[in-house]
mmCIF file of C-alpha atoms in Angstrom:
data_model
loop_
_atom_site.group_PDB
_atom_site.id
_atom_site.type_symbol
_atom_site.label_atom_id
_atom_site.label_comp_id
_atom_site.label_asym_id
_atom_site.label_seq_id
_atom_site.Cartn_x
_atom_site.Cartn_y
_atom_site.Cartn_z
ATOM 1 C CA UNK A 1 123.807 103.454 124.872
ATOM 2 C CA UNK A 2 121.293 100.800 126.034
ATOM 3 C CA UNK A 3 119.325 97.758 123.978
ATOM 4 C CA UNK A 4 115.817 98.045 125.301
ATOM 5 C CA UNK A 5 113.750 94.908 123.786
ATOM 6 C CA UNK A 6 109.797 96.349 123.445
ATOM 7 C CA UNK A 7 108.898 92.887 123.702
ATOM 8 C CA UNK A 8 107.912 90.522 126.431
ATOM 9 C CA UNK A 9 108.315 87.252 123.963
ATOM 10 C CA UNK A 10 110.901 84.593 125.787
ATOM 11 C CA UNK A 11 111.285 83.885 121.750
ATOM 12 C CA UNK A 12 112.571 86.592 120.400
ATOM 13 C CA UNK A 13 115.091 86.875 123.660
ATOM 14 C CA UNK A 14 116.297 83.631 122.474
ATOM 15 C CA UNK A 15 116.912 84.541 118.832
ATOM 16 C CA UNK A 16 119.160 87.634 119.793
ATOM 17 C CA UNK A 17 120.991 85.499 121.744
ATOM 18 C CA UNK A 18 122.108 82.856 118.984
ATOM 19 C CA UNK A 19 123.862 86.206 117.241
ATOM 20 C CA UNK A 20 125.461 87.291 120.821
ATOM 21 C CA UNK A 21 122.908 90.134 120.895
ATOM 22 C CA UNK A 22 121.476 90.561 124.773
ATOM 23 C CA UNK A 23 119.115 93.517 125.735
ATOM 24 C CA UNK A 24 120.122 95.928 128.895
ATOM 25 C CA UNK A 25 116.493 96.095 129.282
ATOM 26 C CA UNK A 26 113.248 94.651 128.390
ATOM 27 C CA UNK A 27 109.870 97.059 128.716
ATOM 28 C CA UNK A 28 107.012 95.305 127.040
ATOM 29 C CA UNK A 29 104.911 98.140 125.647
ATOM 30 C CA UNK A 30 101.100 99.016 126.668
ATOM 31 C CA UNK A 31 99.240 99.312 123.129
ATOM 32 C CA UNK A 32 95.714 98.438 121.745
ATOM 33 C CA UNK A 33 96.443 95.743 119.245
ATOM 34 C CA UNK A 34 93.313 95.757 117.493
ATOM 35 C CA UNK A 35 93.073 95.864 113.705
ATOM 36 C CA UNK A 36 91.389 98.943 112.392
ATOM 37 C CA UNK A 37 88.471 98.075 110.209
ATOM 38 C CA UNK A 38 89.848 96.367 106.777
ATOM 39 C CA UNK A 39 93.241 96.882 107.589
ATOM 40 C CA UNK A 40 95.019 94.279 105.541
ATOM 41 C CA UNK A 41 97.278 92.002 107.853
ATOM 42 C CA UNK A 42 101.057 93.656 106.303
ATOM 43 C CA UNK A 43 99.908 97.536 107.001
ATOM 44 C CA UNK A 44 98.755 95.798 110.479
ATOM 45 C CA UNK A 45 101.795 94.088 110.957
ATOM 46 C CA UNK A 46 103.959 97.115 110.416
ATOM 47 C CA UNK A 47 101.650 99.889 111.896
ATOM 48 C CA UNK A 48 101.983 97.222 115.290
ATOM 49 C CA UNK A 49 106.138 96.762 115.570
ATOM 50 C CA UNK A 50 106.019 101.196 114.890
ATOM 51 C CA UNK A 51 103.295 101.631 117.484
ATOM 52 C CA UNK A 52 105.214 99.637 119.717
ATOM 53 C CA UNK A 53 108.573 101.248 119.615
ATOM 54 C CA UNK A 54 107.279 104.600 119.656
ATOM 55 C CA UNK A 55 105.417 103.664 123.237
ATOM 56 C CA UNK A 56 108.188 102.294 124.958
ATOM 57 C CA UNK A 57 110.404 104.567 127.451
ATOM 58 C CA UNK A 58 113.969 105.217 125.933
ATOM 59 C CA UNK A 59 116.565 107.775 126.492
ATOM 60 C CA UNK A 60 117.440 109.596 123.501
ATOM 61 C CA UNK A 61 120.779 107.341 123.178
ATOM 62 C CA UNK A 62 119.234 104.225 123.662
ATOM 63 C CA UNK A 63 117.974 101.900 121.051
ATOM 64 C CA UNK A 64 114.619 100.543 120.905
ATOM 65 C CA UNK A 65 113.697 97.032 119.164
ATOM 66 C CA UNK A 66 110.200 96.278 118.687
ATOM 67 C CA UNK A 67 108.512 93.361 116.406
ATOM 68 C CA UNK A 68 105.123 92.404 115.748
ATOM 69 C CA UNK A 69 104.233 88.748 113.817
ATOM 70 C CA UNK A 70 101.056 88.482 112.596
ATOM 71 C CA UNK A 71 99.181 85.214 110.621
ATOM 72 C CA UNK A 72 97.663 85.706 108.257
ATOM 73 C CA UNK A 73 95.011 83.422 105.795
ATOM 74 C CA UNK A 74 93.966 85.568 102.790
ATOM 75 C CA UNK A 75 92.794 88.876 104.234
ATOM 76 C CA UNK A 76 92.169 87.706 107.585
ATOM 77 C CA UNK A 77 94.533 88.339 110.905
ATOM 78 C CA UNK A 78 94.651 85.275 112.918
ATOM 79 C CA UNK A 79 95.790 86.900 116.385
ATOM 80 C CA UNK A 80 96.896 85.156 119.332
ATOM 81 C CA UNK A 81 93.568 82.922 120.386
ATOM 82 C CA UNK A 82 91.572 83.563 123.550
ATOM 83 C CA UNK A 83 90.987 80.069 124.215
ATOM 84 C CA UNK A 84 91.464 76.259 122.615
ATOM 85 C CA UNK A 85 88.014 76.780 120.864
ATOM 86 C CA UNK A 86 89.491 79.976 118.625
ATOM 87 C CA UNK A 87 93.123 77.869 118.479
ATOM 88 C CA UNK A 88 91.007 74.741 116.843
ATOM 89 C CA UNK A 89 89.424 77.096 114.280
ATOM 90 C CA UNK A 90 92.475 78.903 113.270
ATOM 91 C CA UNK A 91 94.558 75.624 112.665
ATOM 92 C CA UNK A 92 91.634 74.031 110.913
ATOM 93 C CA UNK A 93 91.565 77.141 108.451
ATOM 94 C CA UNK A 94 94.944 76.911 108.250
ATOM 95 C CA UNK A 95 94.657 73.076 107.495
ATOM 96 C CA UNK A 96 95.903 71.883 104.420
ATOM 97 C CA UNK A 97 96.747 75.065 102.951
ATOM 98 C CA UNK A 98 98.992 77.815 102.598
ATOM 99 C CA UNK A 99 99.223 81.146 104.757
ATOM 100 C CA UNK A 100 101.655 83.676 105.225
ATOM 101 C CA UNK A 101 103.220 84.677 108.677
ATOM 102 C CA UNK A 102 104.315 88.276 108.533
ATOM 103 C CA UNK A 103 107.320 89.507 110.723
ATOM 104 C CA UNK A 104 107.338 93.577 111.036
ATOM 105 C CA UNK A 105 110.746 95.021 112.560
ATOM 106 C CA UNK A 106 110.946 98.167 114.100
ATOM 107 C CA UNK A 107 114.442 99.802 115.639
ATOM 108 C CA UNK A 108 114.251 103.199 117.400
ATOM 109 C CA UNK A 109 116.777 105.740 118.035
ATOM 110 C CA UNK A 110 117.092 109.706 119.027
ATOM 111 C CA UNK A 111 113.957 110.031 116.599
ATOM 112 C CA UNK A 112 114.793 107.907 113.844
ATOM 113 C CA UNK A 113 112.864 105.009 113.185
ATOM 114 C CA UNK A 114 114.359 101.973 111.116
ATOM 115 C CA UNK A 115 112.094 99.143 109.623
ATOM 116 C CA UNK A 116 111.502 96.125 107.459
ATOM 117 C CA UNK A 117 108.832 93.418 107.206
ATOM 118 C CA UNK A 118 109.135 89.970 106.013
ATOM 119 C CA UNK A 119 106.847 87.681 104.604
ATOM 120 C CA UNK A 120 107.008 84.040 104.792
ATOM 121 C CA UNK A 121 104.671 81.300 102.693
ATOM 122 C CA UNK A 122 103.825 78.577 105.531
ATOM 123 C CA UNK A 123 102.535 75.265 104.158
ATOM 124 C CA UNK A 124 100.436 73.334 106.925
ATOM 125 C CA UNK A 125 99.796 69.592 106.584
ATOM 126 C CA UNK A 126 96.171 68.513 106.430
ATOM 127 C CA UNK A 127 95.078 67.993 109.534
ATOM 128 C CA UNK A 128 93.673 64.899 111.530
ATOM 129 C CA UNK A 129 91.526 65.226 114.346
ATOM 130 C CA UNK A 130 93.807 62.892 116.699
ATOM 131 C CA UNK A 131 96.769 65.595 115.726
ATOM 132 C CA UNK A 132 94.878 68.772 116.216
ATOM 133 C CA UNK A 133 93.709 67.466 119.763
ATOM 134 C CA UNK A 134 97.191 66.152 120.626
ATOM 135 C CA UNK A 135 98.795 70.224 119.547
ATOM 136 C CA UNK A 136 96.165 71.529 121.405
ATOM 137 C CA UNK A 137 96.559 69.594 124.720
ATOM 138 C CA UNK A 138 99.866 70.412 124.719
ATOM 139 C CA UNK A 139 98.948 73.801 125.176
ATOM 140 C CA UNK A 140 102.034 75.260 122.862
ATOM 141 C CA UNK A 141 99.095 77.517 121.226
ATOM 142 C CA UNK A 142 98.560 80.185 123.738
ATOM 143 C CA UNK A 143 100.092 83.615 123.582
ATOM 144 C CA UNK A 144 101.130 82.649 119.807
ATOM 145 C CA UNK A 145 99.605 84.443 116.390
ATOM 146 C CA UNK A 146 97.642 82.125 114.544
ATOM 147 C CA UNK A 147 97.488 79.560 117.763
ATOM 148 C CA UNK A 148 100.822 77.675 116.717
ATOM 149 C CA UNK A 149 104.903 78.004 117.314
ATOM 150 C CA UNK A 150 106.559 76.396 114.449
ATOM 151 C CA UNK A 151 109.866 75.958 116.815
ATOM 152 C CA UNK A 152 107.572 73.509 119.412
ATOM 153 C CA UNK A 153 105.480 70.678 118.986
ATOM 154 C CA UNK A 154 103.722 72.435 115.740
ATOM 155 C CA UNK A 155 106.843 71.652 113.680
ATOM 156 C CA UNK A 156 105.447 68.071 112.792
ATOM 157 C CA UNK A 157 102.239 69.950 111.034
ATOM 158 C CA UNK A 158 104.678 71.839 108.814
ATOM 159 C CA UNK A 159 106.037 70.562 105.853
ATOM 160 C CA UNK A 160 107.772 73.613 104.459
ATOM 161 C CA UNK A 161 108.152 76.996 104.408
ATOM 162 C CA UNK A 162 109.195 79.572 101.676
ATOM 163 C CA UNK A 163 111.111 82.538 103.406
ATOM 164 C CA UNK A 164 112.756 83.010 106.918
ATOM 165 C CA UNK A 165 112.410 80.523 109.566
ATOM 166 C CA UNK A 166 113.495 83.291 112.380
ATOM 167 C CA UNK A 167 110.653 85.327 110.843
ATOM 168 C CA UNK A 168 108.453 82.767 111.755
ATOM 169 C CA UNK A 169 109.482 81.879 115.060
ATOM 170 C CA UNK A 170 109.128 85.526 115.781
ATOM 171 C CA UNK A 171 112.206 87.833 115.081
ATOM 172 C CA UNK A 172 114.346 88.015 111.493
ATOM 173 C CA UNK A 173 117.657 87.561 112.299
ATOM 174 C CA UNK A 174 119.505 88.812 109.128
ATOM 175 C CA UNK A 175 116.795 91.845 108.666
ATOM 176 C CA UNK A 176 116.848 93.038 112.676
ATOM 177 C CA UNK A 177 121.192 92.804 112.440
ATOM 178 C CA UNK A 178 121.194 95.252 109.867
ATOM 179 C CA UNK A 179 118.145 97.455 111.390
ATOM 180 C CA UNK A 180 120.572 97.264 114.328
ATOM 181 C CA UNK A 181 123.805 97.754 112.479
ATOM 182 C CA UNK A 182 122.228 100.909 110.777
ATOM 183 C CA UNK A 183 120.768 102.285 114.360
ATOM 184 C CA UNK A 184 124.356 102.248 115.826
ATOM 185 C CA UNK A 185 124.456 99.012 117.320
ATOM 186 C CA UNK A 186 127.845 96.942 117.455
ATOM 187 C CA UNK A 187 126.316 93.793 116.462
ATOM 188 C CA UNK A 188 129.163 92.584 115.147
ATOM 189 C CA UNK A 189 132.075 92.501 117.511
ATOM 190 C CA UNK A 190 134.288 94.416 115.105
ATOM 191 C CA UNK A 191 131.343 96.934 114.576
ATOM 192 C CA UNK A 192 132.472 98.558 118.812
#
């Protein structure tokens, strides 16, 4: 039996480490992320970390672990941004207000497919123009959903959270161990 991580994200390597958990492989899967038209951001999220399991390349022992986190204000998805242009409008929506960030979990094994979404409130400070400019120059947006990474230099803009900080950042611990656990996985030394 093999761990194959469908993700490419250095972040979520890093949060299966802090339980001892270490993929045997890691095959970032191929998909069209694209929101269908009106699809609220939880279906997205979801529909995303299933999509991605499904299309990664696993032997029928092996276990799969895909995750999508997705931003979202209201309604609206707020992807990863193209450039600092899209990053400054997503944090200046975001400024001052509440959003969710939505973590979907998906965990694949000899055709069964194991998953759970969490949803975490995400309070953002009102911004100033000399603090927006000094995130974005540090460049910590790109490659994240909603152009920020509460776990770098976008901690200061966030005052508090309701939910699951791991979620967040990227990966549920607590949720993805039992997804895990349930799939077969000795996540727990006691569990070989």
């Amino acid at each position: 039996m093999k761990l194959i991580l469908g993700s490419g994200s250095p972040r979520r390597r890093e949060l299966l480490a802090q339980i001892g958990v270490v993929a045997d492989d890691i095959r970032p899967p191929d998909i069209d992320e694209t929101p269908v038209q009106a699809e609220l951001p939880r279906p997205y999220c979801a529909r995303m970390a299933r999509e991605k399991a499904l299309a990664v390349e696993a032997g029928p022992e092996d276990i799969v672990l895909s995750a999508d986190t997705t931003v979202a204000l209201g309604r609206r998805i707020m992807g990863k941004p193209a450039n600092a242009g899209e990053a400054a409008q997503f944090l200046l929506a975001m400024s001052g207000r509440r959003h969710k960030v939505i973590t979907a979990v998906a965990v694949r094994r000899d055709g069964q497919l194991w998953e759970r979404d969490v949803v975490t409130t995400v309070k953002m400070k009102r911004l100033s123009d000399e603090e927006l400019n000094a995130y974005l120059a540090t460049g910590d947006w790109q490659g994240k959903a909603g152009g920020y990474g509460i776990q770098g230099p976008a901690g200061v803009l966030i005052p508090w959270i309701q939910g699951s900080f791991t979620a967040v950042v990227g990966l549920p611990l607590c949720e993805t161990a039992g997804l895990l656990k349930a799939a077969g996985y000795p996540v727990y030394r006691g569990d070989a």
